[in-house]
């Protein structure tokens, strides 16, 4: 019981950290492009796309987890 709960929680924390890092990379790319350090707009767009996709994936996973959790709660009644 407790051990799987902890690893589940760790998985969520790791996913959040990863999304946060990808978001930071996108922000850095935008900033560097604005400063003229990155000349290629495609690099910036790709970083922004990666950030968007990672966030969308995280939200989908969260929604599925919430649905599964609600199902389990209903079964226990």
Coordinates of C-alpha atoms in Angstrom, one line a residue:
X1 CA 0.0 0.0 0.0
X2 CA 2.2 2.8 1.3
X3 CA 5.1 2.1 -1.0
X4 CA 3.1 2.3 -4.3
X5 CA 1.5 5.5 -3.1
X6 CA 4.9 7.1 -2.5
X7 CA 6.2 6.0 -6.0
X8 CA 3.0 7.3 -7.5
X9 CA 3.5 10.6 -5.8
X10 CA 7.2 10.7 -6.9
X11 CA 6.1 10.0 -10.5
X12 CA 3.7 13.0 -10.4
X13 CA 6.4 15.2 -8.8
X14 CA 9.0 14.1 -11.5
X15 CA 6.5 14.9 -14.3
X16 CA 5.8 18.3 -12.9
X17 CA 9.5 19.0 -12.6
X18 CA 10.1 17.9 -16.1
X19 CA 7.3 20.1 -17.5
X20 CA 8.7 23.0 -15.4
X21 CA 12.2 22.5 -16.9
X22 CA 10.8 22.4 -20.4
X23 CA 8.8 25.6 -19.8
X24 CA 12.0 27.3 -18.5
X25 CA 13.9 26.2 -21.6
X26 CA 11.2 27.8 -23.8
X27 CA 11.3 31.0 -21.7
X28 CA 15.1 31.1 -22.0
X29 CA 14.9 30.6 -25.8
X30 CA 12.4 33.5 -26.1
X31 CA 14.6 35.7 -23.9
X32 CA 17.8 34.8 -25.9
X33 CA 16.0 35.5 -29.2
X34 CA 14.9 38.9 -27.9
X35 CA 18.5 39.7 -26.9
X36 CA 19.7 38.6 -30.3
X37 CA 21.7 35.6 -29.0
X38 CA 19.5 33.2 -30.9
X39 CA 19.2 34.2 -34.5
X40 CA 16.9 31.3 -35.6
X41 CA 13.2 31.8 -34.8
X42 CA 12.6 28.1 -35.5
X43 CA 14.7 27.2 -32.4
X44 CA 12.4 29.4 -30.3
X45 CA 9.2 28.0 -31.9
X46 CA 10.4 24.4 -31.3
X47 CA 11.1 25.1 -27.7
X48 CA 7.6 26.7 -27.3
X49 CA 6.0 23.7 -29.0
X50 CA 7.8 21.2 -26.7
X51 CA 6.6 23.2 -23.7
X52 CA 3.0 23.2 -25.0
X53 CA 3.0 19.5 -25.8
X54 CA 4.5 18.6 -22.4
X55 CA 1.9 20.7 -20.6
X56 CA -1.0 19.2 -22.6
X57 CA 0.3 15.7 -21.9
X58 CA 0.6 16.4 -18.2
X59 CA -2.9 17.7 -18.1
X60 CA -4.3 14.7 -19.9
X61 CA -2.5 12.3 -17.5
X62 CA -3.8 14.3 -14.5
X63 CA -7.4 14.1 -15.9
X64 CA -7.1 10.3 -16.3
X65 CA -5.7 10.0 -12.8
X66 CA -8.5 12.0 -11.3
X67 CA -11.1 9.9 -13.2
X68 CA -9.5 6.7 -12.0
X69 CA -9.3 8.0 -8.5
X70 CA -13.0 8.9 -8.6
X71 CA -13.9 5.4 -9.9
X72 CA -12.0 3.8 -7.0
X73 CA -13.7 6.0 -4.5
X74 CA -17.1 5.1 -6.0
X75 CA -16.2 1.4 -5.7
X76 CA -15.4 1.7 -2.0
X77 CA -18.8 3.0 -1.1

